[in-house]
Short mmCIF file of C-alpha atoms and ligand atoms in Angstrom, two decimals:
data_model
loop_
_atom_site.label_atom_id
_atom_site.label_comp_id
_atom_site.label_asym_id
_atom_site.label_seq_id
_atom_site.Cartn_x
_atom_site.Cartn_y
_atom_site.Cartn_z
CA MET A 778 79.89 124.82 103.96
CA ILE A 779 82.00 122.09 105.52
CA MET A 780 84.45 122.47 102.70
CA SER A 781 85.80 125.49 104.58
CA GLY A 782 89.57 125.40 104.41
CA TYR A 783 89.72 122.79 101.69
CA SER A 784 91.13 125.30 99.27
CA ASN A 785 94.77 125.79 98.46
CA SER A 786 94.84 129.40 99.55
CA PHE A 787 96.23 128.63 102.99
CA PHE A 788 99.10 126.66 101.77
CA HIS A 789 102.56 128.11 101.87
CA LYS A 790 105.18 127.26 99.34
CA PRO A 791 107.55 124.47 100.40
CA GLN A 792 110.04 125.87 102.89
CA SER A 793 113.20 124.10 102.02
CA HIS A 794 114.87 122.12 99.31
CA HIS A 795 116.76 120.12 101.93
CA LEU A 796 114.61 117.12 102.74
CA ALA A 797 114.81 116.14 106.37
CA SER A 798 114.88 112.52 107.45
CA ARG A 799 113.06 112.00 110.77
CA HIS A 800 112.96 109.16 113.22
CA VAL A 801 109.25 108.28 113.29
CA ALA A 802 107.20 105.97 115.50
CA VAL A 803 104.04 104.61 113.92
CA ILE A 804 101.54 103.18 116.40
CA GLY A 805 99.58 100.27 114.96
CA ALA A 806 100.18 97.87 112.06
CA GLY A 807 96.70 97.85 110.57
CA ALA A 808 96.01 99.16 107.08
CA ALA A 809 96.69 102.74 108.22
CA GLY A 810 99.98 101.99 109.98
CA LEU A 811 101.28 99.86 107.12
CA VAL A 812 100.68 102.47 104.45
CA ALA A 813 101.92 105.25 106.74
CA ALA A 814 105.15 103.29 107.24
CA ARG A 815 105.51 102.81 103.50
CA GLU A 816 104.98 106.49 102.70
CA LEU A 817 107.30 107.64 105.48
CA ARG A 818 110.04 105.32 104.25
CA ARG A 819 109.54 106.38 100.65
CA GLU A 820 110.10 109.93 101.82
CA GLY A 821 113.38 108.94 103.47
CA HIS A 822 112.34 108.76 107.12
CA LYS A 823 113.49 106.09 109.57
CA VAL A 824 110.44 104.24 110.81
CA ILE A 825 109.49 101.79 113.57
CA VAL A 826 105.96 100.40 113.72
CA PHE A 827 104.65 99.31 117.12
CA GLU A 828 101.99 96.62 117.11
CA ARG A 829 100.53 95.10 120.25
CA GLY A 830 99.00 92.15 118.39
CA ASP A 831 100.93 89.05 117.35
CA GLN A 832 100.53 89.75 113.63
CA LEU A 833 99.97 92.73 111.39
CA GLY A 834 96.60 93.53 109.78
CA GLY A 835 94.75 95.21 112.66
CA THR A 836 91.02 94.83 112.51
CA TRP A 837 91.31 92.24 109.70
CA VAL A 838 92.91 89.71 112.06
CA TYR A 839 89.79 87.73 112.97
CA ASN A 840 89.77 86.58 116.57
CA PRO A 841 87.17 83.97 117.57
CA ASN A 842 87.55 85.02 121.22
CA VAL A 843 85.42 87.74 122.72
CA GLU A 844 86.08 90.11 125.58
CA SER A 845 85.21 89.28 129.20
CA ASP A 846 82.64 92.11 129.28
CA PRO A 847 80.20 91.59 126.36
CA ILE A 848 79.33 95.30 126.14
CA GLY A 849 82.94 96.36 126.51
CA VAL A 850 82.65 98.99 129.22
CA HIS A 851 84.64 97.43 132.06
CA PRO A 852 88.05 99.16 132.10
CA ASN A 853 89.86 95.97 133.21
CA ARG A 854 88.17 93.62 130.74
CA THR A 855 90.28 91.31 128.60
CA LEU A 856 90.73 93.24 125.40
CA VAL A 857 90.23 91.88 121.88
CA HIS A 858 91.18 94.34 119.17
CA SER A 859 89.19 93.12 116.18
CA SER A 860 85.43 93.44 115.74
CA MET A 861 85.28 91.06 112.78
CA TYR A 862 82.60 88.38 112.81
CA GLU A 863 83.19 84.99 111.27
CA SER A 864 81.05 85.46 108.15
CA LEU A 865 82.12 89.04 107.39
CA ARG A 866 82.55 89.94 103.75
CA THR A 867 83.71 93.42 102.74
CA ASN A 868 81.09 96.08 102.12
CA LEU A 869 83.12 97.65 99.31
CA PRO A 870 84.19 95.96 96.09
CA ARG A 871 87.87 95.08 96.19
CA GLU A 872 88.74 97.37 93.25
CA ALA A 873 87.48 100.43 95.15
CA MET A 874 88.75 99.29 98.53
CA GLY A 875 92.45 98.72 97.84
CA PHE A 876 95.34 101.15 98.07
CA ARG A 877 95.55 103.35 95.04
CA ASP A 878 98.90 102.11 93.81
CA TYR A 879 98.71 98.53 95.07
CA PRO A 880 95.48 97.22 93.54
CA PHE A 881 93.50 94.69 95.53
CA VAL A 882 93.16 92.16 92.72
CA ALA A 883 92.16 88.52 93.00
CA LYS A 884 95.04 86.07 93.11
CA LYS A 885 94.39 82.96 91.11
CA GLY A 886 95.73 79.52 91.83
CA ASP A 887 95.81 79.80 95.62
CA GLU A 888 92.95 77.99 97.32
CA GLU A 889 93.36 80.03 100.48
CA ARG A 890 92.33 83.15 98.60
CA ASP A 891 88.78 84.38 98.04
CA PRO A 892 88.57 85.74 94.48
CA ARG A 893 85.15 87.38 94.92
CA ARG A 894 84.77 91.12 94.51
CA PHE A 895 83.45 91.41 98.09
CA PRO A 896 85.72 88.86 99.75
CA VAL A 897 85.75 87.52 103.30
CA HIS A 898 87.89 89.19 105.97
CA ARG A 899 90.72 86.65 105.58
CA GLU A 900 91.34 87.77 102.01
CA VAL A 901 91.78 91.38 103.14
CA LEU A 902 94.27 90.24 105.77
CA MET A 903 96.24 88.36 103.11
CA TYR A 904 96.21 91.45 100.88
CA LEU A 905 97.62 93.55 103.73
CA LYS A 906 100.30 90.93 104.41
CA ASP A 907 101.20 90.92 100.69
CA PHE A 908 101.44 94.71 100.85
CA ALA A 909 103.68 94.65 103.91
CA GLY A 910 105.89 91.98 102.33
CA GLU A 911 106.12 93.78 98.98
CA PHE A 912 107.30 97.04 100.55
CA GLY A 913 109.53 95.54 103.25
CA ILE A 914 107.32 96.81 106.06
CA SER A 915 107.11 93.53 107.97
CA GLU A 916 110.76 93.92 109.00
CA ILE A 917 110.15 97.23 110.76
CA VAL A 918 107.08 96.11 112.72
CA ARG A 919 107.69 95.28 116.38
CA LEU A 920 104.98 92.73 117.09
CA GLU A 921 103.54 92.11 120.56
CA THR A 922 104.82 95.51 121.61
CA GLU A 923 102.24 97.85 123.06
CA VAL A 924 102.81 101.58 123.27
CA VAL A 925 101.80 102.53 126.80
CA LEU A 926 102.80 106.19 126.76
CA VAL A 927 103.48 108.92 124.22
CA ASP A 928 104.65 112.06 125.99
CA ALA A 929 106.36 115.29 124.96
CA ALA A 930 110.16 115.30 125.29
CA ALA A 931 112.71 118.09 125.03
CA GLY A 932 113.26 119.79 121.69
CA GLY A 933 109.78 119.11 120.33
CA LYS A 934 110.44 115.37 120.28
CA TRP A 935 108.37 112.53 121.74
CA LYS A 936 109.07 109.93 124.37
CA VAL A 937 107.53 106.60 123.39
CA LYS A 938 107.24 104.05 126.16
CA SER A 939 106.46 100.52 125.00
CA ARG A 940 106.00 97.17 126.67
CA SER A 941 106.58 93.81 125.08
CA LYS A 942 104.24 90.89 125.67
CA GLY A 943 103.85 89.31 129.08
CA GLY A 944 104.34 92.62 130.89
CA GLY A 945 108.04 92.33 129.96
CA ASP A 946 110.53 95.12 129.58
CA VAL A 947 109.30 98.67 129.32
CA GLU A 948 111.38 100.55 126.82
CA ASP A 949 111.74 104.34 126.59
CA GLU A 950 112.76 105.80 123.26
CA ILE A 951 112.85 109.27 121.77
CA TYR A 952 111.35 109.94 118.34
CA ASP A 953 111.17 113.08 116.21
CA ALA A 954 107.57 112.33 115.32
CA VAL A 955 104.70 110.00 116.18
CA VAL A 956 101.98 108.93 113.77
CA VAL A 957 98.96 107.45 115.57
CA CYS A 958 97.35 104.64 113.55
CA SER A 959 95.74 102.72 116.41
CA GLY A 960 92.28 102.26 114.85
CA HIS A 961 88.86 103.19 116.18
CA HIS A 962 86.73 100.07 116.11
CA THR A 963 87.54 98.55 119.50
CA GLU A 964 85.99 100.75 122.18
CA PRO A 965 82.19 100.26 122.05
CA ARG A 966 79.84 103.22 122.00
CA LEU A 967 76.52 102.62 123.75
CA PRO A 968 73.28 104.59 123.58
CA GLN A 969 71.63 105.89 126.73
CA ILE A 970 68.44 103.94 127.32
CA GLN A 971 65.96 104.81 130.00
CA GLY A 972 65.65 101.99 132.56
CA ILE A 973 68.58 99.94 131.24
CA ASN A 974 70.10 99.48 134.72
CA THR A 975 67.07 97.50 135.84
CA TRP A 976 66.74 95.43 132.68
CA LYS A 977 67.53 91.76 133.41
CA GLY A 978 68.21 90.42 129.92
CA LYS A 979 71.59 89.92 128.23
CA GLN A 980 73.36 92.77 126.48
CA ILE A 981 76.15 92.50 123.96
CA HIS A 982 77.91 94.95 121.65
CA SER A 983 78.65 93.91 118.06
CA HIS A 984 82.37 94.21 118.91
CA ASN A 985 81.80 90.86 120.68
CA TYR A 986 79.59 89.28 118.00
CA ARG A 987 81.24 86.39 116.17
CA THR A 988 78.56 83.87 115.12
CA PRO A 989 74.75 83.65 115.40
CA ALA A 990 74.85 80.49 117.58
CA PRO A 991 74.22 82.24 120.96
CA PHE A 992 71.02 83.77 119.54
CA GLN A 993 69.25 80.48 118.74
CA ASN A 994 65.53 80.68 119.67
CA GLN A 995 66.06 84.04 121.37
CA VAL A 996 64.05 87.23 121.00
CA VAL A 997 66.65 89.80 120.03
CA VAL A 998 66.46 93.58 119.82
CA LEU A 999 69.28 94.86 117.66
CA ILE A 1000 70.00 98.59 117.83
CA GLY A 1001 71.64 100.24 114.83
CA SER A 1002 71.35 100.68 111.10
CA ALA A 1003 74.86 100.64 109.64
CA THR A 1004 76.38 97.85 107.57
CA SER A 1005 77.13 95.54 110.48
CA ALA A 1006 73.55 95.92 111.76
CA ILE A 1007 72.18 94.98 108.35
CA ASP A 1008 74.43 91.92 108.02
CA ILE A 1009 74.13 90.68 111.58
CA SER A 1010 70.33 91.09 111.85
CA ARG A 1011 69.86 88.86 108.82
CA GLU A 1012 72.38 86.30 109.98
CA ILE A 1013 70.73 86.05 113.38
CA ALA A 1014 67.19 85.95 111.95
CA ARG A 1015 67.99 82.54 110.43
CA ILE A 1016 68.03 80.93 113.87
CA ALA A 1017 66.57 83.40 116.37
CA LYS A 1018 62.92 83.35 117.38
CA GLU A 1019 62.43 87.03 116.58
CA VAL A 1020 64.74 89.88 115.61
CA HIS A 1021 63.61 93.49 116.08
CA ILE A 1022 65.82 96.19 114.62
CA ALA A 1023 65.55 99.54 116.40
CA SER A 1024 66.95 102.52 114.55
CA ARG A 1025 67.00 106.14 115.60
CA SER A 1026 67.13 107.23 111.95
CA LEU A 1027 63.61 105.87 111.29
CA PRO A 1028 60.33 107.75 111.82
CA ASP A 1029 58.59 107.15 115.15
CA GLU A 1030 55.70 105.21 113.61
CA THR A 1031 57.95 102.58 111.95
CA ASN A 1032 56.89 99.02 112.72
CA GLU A 1033 57.38 96.83 109.65
CA LYS A 1034 58.00 93.18 108.99
CA GLN A 1035 60.95 92.82 106.58
CA PRO A 1036 60.28 91.25 103.17
CA GLY A 1037 61.52 87.65 102.88
CA TYR A 1038 61.39 87.04 106.65
CA ASP A 1039 58.61 86.13 109.04
CA ASN A 1040 60.64 86.95 112.18
CA LEU A 1041 62.47 90.21 111.31
CA TRP A 1042 60.94 93.61 112.09
CA LEU A 1043 62.06 97.19 111.69
CA HIS A 1044 61.15 99.74 114.40
CA SER A 1045 61.89 103.27 115.46
CA MET A 1046 64.30 103.77 118.37
CA ILE A 1047 63.64 102.38 121.85
CA LYS A 1048 61.94 104.79 124.25
CA GLY A 1049 62.70 102.82 127.39
CA VAL A 1050 63.08 99.35 128.89
CA HIS A 1051 61.47 97.77 131.95
CA GLU A 1052 62.31 95.29 134.67
CA ASP A 1053 59.81 92.77 133.26
CA GLY A 1054 62.01 92.42 130.14
CA SER A 1055 59.92 94.61 127.84
CA LEU A 1056 61.33 97.24 125.49
CA VAL A 1057 59.06 100.02 124.33
CA PHE A 1058 59.58 101.66 120.92
CA ARG A 1059 58.78 105.29 120.13
CA ASP A 1060 55.42 104.37 118.53
CA GLY A 1061 54.35 102.82 121.87
CA SER A 1062 54.57 99.20 120.68
CA PHE A 1063 56.71 96.86 122.75
CA VAL A 1064 58.43 93.46 122.76
CA VAL A 1065 59.69 91.27 125.57
CA ALA A 1066 63.25 90.40 124.61
CA ASP A 1067 66.03 88.09 125.81
CA ILE A 1068 68.98 90.00 124.35
CA ILE A 1069 69.85 93.53 123.28
CA LEU A 1070 72.56 93.60 120.63
CA TYR A 1071 74.15 97.01 120.20
CA CYS A 1072 75.43 97.71 116.68
CA THR A 1073 75.96 101.31 117.72
CA GLY A 1074 79.52 101.98 116.71
CA TYR A 1075 82.74 102.85 118.47
CA LYS A 1076 84.58 105.59 120.34
CA TYR A 1077 87.97 107.12 119.64
CA HIS A 1078 90.30 106.12 122.41
CA PHE A 1079 94.00 106.93 122.87
CA PRO A 1080 94.85 105.79 126.40
CA PHE A 1081 98.60 106.06 125.70
CA LEU A 1082 98.57 109.68 124.55
CA LYS A 1083 99.64 112.40 126.97
CA THR A 1084 99.38 115.88 125.50
CA ASN A 1085 98.53 118.03 128.54
CA ASP A 1086 94.99 118.17 127.20
CA ILE A 1087 96.11 119.79 123.97
CA VAL A 1088 94.37 116.90 122.18
CA THR A 1089 91.12 115.71 123.73
CA VAL A 1090 88.27 113.42 122.79
CA ASP A 1091 84.97 115.13 123.51
CA ASP A 1092 81.71 113.47 122.45
CA ASN A 1093 83.72 111.41 119.95
CA CYS A 1094 85.35 114.46 118.42
CA VAL A 1095 89.16 114.32 118.48
CA GLY A 1096 90.51 117.81 118.54
CA PRO A 1097 91.54 120.31 117.76
CA LEU A 1098 92.79 118.75 114.53
CA TYR A 1099 93.70 120.43 111.26
CA LYS A 1100 92.15 118.36 108.43
CA HIS A 1101 91.47 115.51 110.90
CA ILE A 1102 95.25 114.92 111.08
CA PHE A 1103 97.42 117.50 112.86
CA PRO A 1104 96.83 119.14 116.27
CA PRO A 1105 97.98 122.66 115.34
CA ALA A 1106 99.98 123.18 118.56
CA LEU A 1107 101.86 119.90 118.10
CA ALA A 1108 102.16 119.79 114.32
CA PRO A 1109 103.79 118.27 112.47
CA SER A 1110 105.44 115.98 115.01
CA LEU A 1111 102.14 114.42 116.10
CA SER A 1112 99.59 113.21 113.58
CA PHE A 1113 96.67 110.82 113.20
CA VAL A 1114 95.88 108.58 110.25
CA GLY A 1115 92.44 107.06 109.79
CA LEU A 1116 90.07 109.16 111.90
CA PRO A 1117 87.53 110.15 109.22
CA TRP A 1118 84.72 107.70 108.52
CA MET A 1119 82.12 107.19 105.80
CA ILE A 1120 84.89 107.17 103.24
CA ALA A 1121 86.87 104.48 101.38
CA PRO A 1122 89.42 103.89 104.15
CA PHE A 1123 92.52 102.43 102.52
CA PRO A 1124 93.01 105.05 99.76
CA MET A 1125 92.30 107.81 102.28
CA PHE A 1126 94.99 106.39 104.62
CA GLU A 1127 97.33 106.48 101.64
CA PHE A 1128 96.67 110.18 100.89
CA GLN A 1129 96.86 111.20 104.55
CA SER A 1130 100.15 109.33 104.96
CA LYS A 1131 101.73 110.85 101.86
CA TRP A 1132 100.84 114.29 103.17
CA ILE A 1133 102.27 113.63 106.63
CA ALA A 1134 105.46 112.12 105.17
CA GLY A 1135 105.96 115.09 102.83
CA ILE A 1136 105.40 117.59 105.62
CA LEU A 1137 107.83 115.86 107.96
CA SER A 1138 110.55 116.00 105.31
CA ASN A 1139 109.84 119.72 104.62
CA ARG A 1140 108.87 118.94 101.03
CA ILE A 1141 105.35 120.16 101.75
CA ALA A 1142 104.66 123.09 104.09
CA LEU A 1143 101.93 123.43 106.67
CA PRO A 1144 100.23 126.74 107.39
CA SER A 1145 101.22 128.50 110.61
CA GLN A 1146 99.78 127.28 113.91
CA GLU A 1147 97.43 130.31 114.01
CA GLU A 1148 96.20 129.70 110.49
CA MET A 1149 95.55 126.05 111.23
CA MET A 1150 93.63 126.98 114.38
CA GLU A 1151 91.55 129.48 112.39
CA ASP A 1152 90.76 126.75 109.89
CA VAL A 1153 89.75 124.34 112.66
CA LYS A 1154 87.46 126.98 114.20
CA ALA A 1155 85.90 127.74 110.83
CA PHE A 1156 85.34 124.03 110.26
CA HIS A 1157 83.62 123.55 113.61
CA SER A 1158 81.42 126.58 113.17
CA SER A 1159 80.38 125.34 109.72
CA LEU A 1160 79.33 122.05 111.34
CA GLU A 1161 77.36 123.97 113.93
CA THR A 1162 75.67 126.12 111.29
CA LEU A 1163 74.62 122.97 109.46
CA GLY A 1164 73.27 121.45 112.68
CA ILE A 1165 75.79 118.59 112.57
CA ARG A 1166 76.33 117.19 116.03
CA LYS A 1167 79.77 116.97 117.57
CA HIS A 1168 80.03 113.20 117.42
CA TYR A 1169 79.72 113.42 113.62
CA THR A 1170 82.81 115.65 113.36
CA HIS A 1171 84.86 112.96 111.63
CA ASN A 1172 82.03 111.75 109.39
CA VAL A 1173 83.25 113.15 106.10
CA PHE A 1174 80.56 111.63 103.91
CA GLY A 1175 79.34 115.04 102.68
CA TYR A 1176 82.76 115.95 101.25
CA LYS A 1177 84.54 112.59 101.10
CA PHE A 1178 86.00 112.87 97.61
CA GLY A 1179 86.77 116.57 98.18
CA TYR A 1180 88.81 115.62 101.25
CA ASP A 1181 90.82 112.95 99.41
CA GLU A 1182 91.34 115.21 96.43
CA TRP A 1183 92.49 118.08 98.59
CA LEU A 1184 95.08 115.82 100.21
CA ALA A 1185 96.16 114.45 96.83
CA ALA A 1186 96.59 118.00 95.51
CA GLN A 1187 98.83 118.91 98.46
CA CYS A 1188 100.95 115.87 97.72
CA GLY A 1189 101.05 116.52 93.99
CA CYS A 1190 99.68 113.08 93.24
CA PRO A 1191 96.59 112.01 91.25
CA GLY A 1192 93.32 111.99 93.21
CA PHE A 1193 90.46 109.55 93.16
CA GLU A 1194 89.75 107.77 89.88
CA GLU A 1195 86.27 108.41 88.47
CA TRP A 1196 85.48 104.68 88.37
CA ARG A 1197 86.39 104.36 92.06
CA LYS A 1198 84.01 107.14 93.04
CA GLN A 1199 81.17 105.62 91.05
CA MET A 1200 81.83 102.13 92.39
CA TYR A 1201 81.93 103.39 95.98
CA ILE A 1202 78.67 105.29 95.59
CA ALA A 1203 76.95 102.36 93.85
CA ALA A 1204 77.97 99.95 96.64
CA LEU A 1205 76.64 102.32 99.31
CA GLU A 1206 73.37 102.87 97.46
CA ASN A 1207 72.79 99.19 96.73
CA LEU A 1208 73.35 98.06 100.31
CA PRO A 1209 70.02 99.21 101.80
CA LYS A 1210 68.12 98.38 98.60
CA GLN A 1211 69.42 94.82 98.26
CA PRO A 1212 70.90 93.88 101.64
CA GLU A 1213 71.07 90.16 100.82
CA THR A 1214 72.45 90.37 97.31
CA TYR A 1215 74.31 93.66 96.83
CA ARG A 1216 77.67 91.94 97.06
CA ASP A 1217 76.99 89.41 94.34
CA GLU A 1218 74.65 91.15 91.90
CA LEU A 1219 76.40 94.25 90.70
CA GLU A 1220 75.80 95.82 87.31
CA ASP A 1221 79.05 97.73 87.08
CA HIS A 1222 81.11 95.74 84.59
CA HIS A 1223 82.10 98.91 82.72
CA LEU A 1224 83.63 100.27 85.96
CA VAL A 1225 85.49 97.04 86.61
CA LEU A 1226 86.98 97.25 83.11
CA GLN A 1227 88.08 100.83 83.73
CA ALA A 1228 89.57 99.85 87.09
CA HIS A 1229 91.60 97.04 85.55
CA GLN A 1230 92.73 99.32 82.78
CA ASP A 1231 94.04 101.74 85.43
CA PHE A 1232 95.64 98.96 87.45
CA THR A 1233 97.98 98.19 84.54
CA ASN A 1234 99.67 101.51 85.33
CA TYR A 1235 100.83 100.30 88.70
CA THR A 1236 103.83 98.18 89.21
CA VAL A 1237 105.62 97.45 92.43
CA ASN A 1238 109.41 97.33 92.42
CA GLY A 1239 109.21 96.97 88.68
CA VAL A 1240 106.94 93.94 88.89
CA GLY A 1241 103.34 94.16 87.75
CA VAL A 1242 100.89 93.34 90.50
CA VAL A 1243 97.86 93.03 88.25
CA ASP A 1244 96.49 89.61 87.63
CA LYS A 1245 94.86 90.03 84.24
P1 LIG B 181 93.07 98.87 112.77
O1 LIG B 181 92.92 97.93 111.65
O2 LIG B 181 92.14 98.75 113.90
O3 LIG B 181 94.57 98.75 113.28
C1 LIG B 181 95.04 99.41 114.42
C2 LIG B 181 96.20 98.62 114.97
O4 LIG B 181 96.77 99.36 116.04
C3 LIG B 181 95.82 97.26 115.53
O5 LIG B 181 96.60 96.27 114.95
C4 LIG B 181 96.07 97.41 117.04
O6 LIG B 181 96.49 96.19 117.63
C5 LIG B 181 97.16 98.45 117.06
N1 LIG B 181 97.25 99.19 118.32
C6 LIG B 181 96.25 99.86 118.95
N2 LIG B 181 96.72 100.43 120.08
C7 LIG B 181 98.04 100.12 120.16
C8 LIG B 181 99.07 100.42 121.09
N3 LIG B 181 98.84 101.16 122.18
N4 LIG B 181 100.32 99.92 120.86
C9 LIG B 181 100.58 99.17 119.76
N5 LIG B 181 99.63 98.84 118.85
C10 LIG B 181 98.37 99.32 119.03
N6 LIG B 181 86.82 98.99 105.63
C11 LIG B 181 86.77 98.75 104.31
O7 LIG B 181 87.49 99.38 103.53
N7 LIG B 181 85.94 97.76 103.80
C12 LIG B 181 85.15 97.01 104.58
O8 LIG B 181 84.43 96.15 104.10
C13 LIG B 181 85.19 97.24 106.00
N8 LIG B 181 84.46 96.48 106.85
C14 LIG B 181 84.59 96.66 108.20
C15 LIG B 181 83.87 95.84 109.07
C16 LIG B 181 84.00 95.97 110.44
C17 LIG B 181 83.23 95.08 111.35
C18 LIG B 181 84.86 96.96 110.97
C19 LIG B 181 85.05 97.12 112.43
C20 LIG B 181 85.56 97.81 110.11
C21 LIG B 181 85.43 97.67 108.73
N9 LIG B 181 86.13 98.49 107.84
C22 LIG B 181 86.06 98.27 106.49
C23 LIG B 181 86.92 99.61 108.35
C24 LIG B 181 88.33 99.18 108.79
O9 LIG B 181 88.41 99.45 110.12
C25 LIG B 181 89.35 99.93 108.00
O10 LIG B 181 89.25 99.52 106.66
C26 LIG B 181 90.81 99.70 108.40
O11 LIG B 181 91.14 98.35 108.33
C27 LIG B 181 91.19 100.32 109.71
O12 LIG B 181 92.58 100.30 109.77
P2 LIG B 181 93.42 101.02 110.92
O13 LIG B 181 94.82 100.68 110.63
O14 LIG B 181 93.00 102.43 111.01
O15 LIG B 181 92.94 100.37 112.27
#
């Protein structure tokens, strides 16, 4: 099964009692980069975080602007990092979403804050800023500084070339290690559609969706079925003429009007499109549409990374990577935080970062390069045996808690709390069943009580962070 290699048997005993302090570059100051920086510093490393944006928070920094190319394929388009839309509320309850030892609790008495369990994007940004402030991370973030090149240097070190805003100075520095935390929700992934080059209508990727206004009175075909597709289709349906959701995960004969709407339909995937504006679904039915809105996900993209093709991205599989983190031939000096998806992201970033930090200091040992490569091969062949396509390599849904718990065990820290697992699963299950109300009608008060009980265990710098 995919769990191949998630046992302890590979792991060597720690190599040394002398903890090494490394000079580490972290690329990106989103949730992953912030917690990576904290864990690295806790372990005694010297850390600099590079962030090309003008504030920390990554994808949670809402930007009302969109890119110059609405489907995001033009290489010279103006780039906007965040894919947040104005109305976005989290798809996980805050208790399950937050870092394990810095609970994401509601802050009372501040009108700027959103106390709901599934808050708006701004609240997540404020939580991340609180986190960075609490652990002194803000001071080590170089804002408006883009890493343009990461290249091997002598002695197993890395050259990091960065450029400050306005095309200013390019700086070359040498680091012992680089931790890539640059996110993977910026580079749109588009499906191949027969006839699309002759189709005259508008096309936009959800990366460039902010508000429903441009869809007023339009006939829209929205492709996708993940959380954003569910949210956006309903938001648009309030003002569009018609919204047709096309999903490749539905049977060919699907053609259903959605309950509670008289202008929202669910279909199978599109078979092809035509010059006259029509789009034909797999069941042979068709609509004439004004706009195609792609909610079809994103691609991994590391334009700054030069590894002599040791690390490649092939059909959205970054590899070869041991446990989605270390390229065996470049471990442990190069690592990635945040690649796996279909998992509670923030706590996973925390476990991955603890592991990386412990390995860099020699407190935790990695297997040999050969053993790691064997594990990677075994992992890929288990995916193949199960018929899992390459672009799902980093979808860890089938073993999500196993992955986190394996990492936690390597670090010698507690794994996922039982209440967190149950809350996460309940949120995922409720979403398709109650797409309009799942955020506000949860029946999990017993889990919330358990979460808050656990939160009392966590204090930061001696100060309780729980708002009881
Ligand atoms: P990012 O937040 O993308 O941060 C990466 C950072 O790297 C950015 O600040 C970027 O500017 C910087 N960067 C990139 N390249 C460079 C470079 N060359 N030099 C310098 N800096 C660079 N997760 C949840 O837990 N709950 C949710 O409800 C949820 N909803 C989501 C909704 C949407 C629409 C999207 C897109 C994602 C959602 N997620 C959600 C997932 C979310 O992406 C993760 O939770 C997490 O915030 C990702 O953090 P990150 O640090 O990996 O990446």
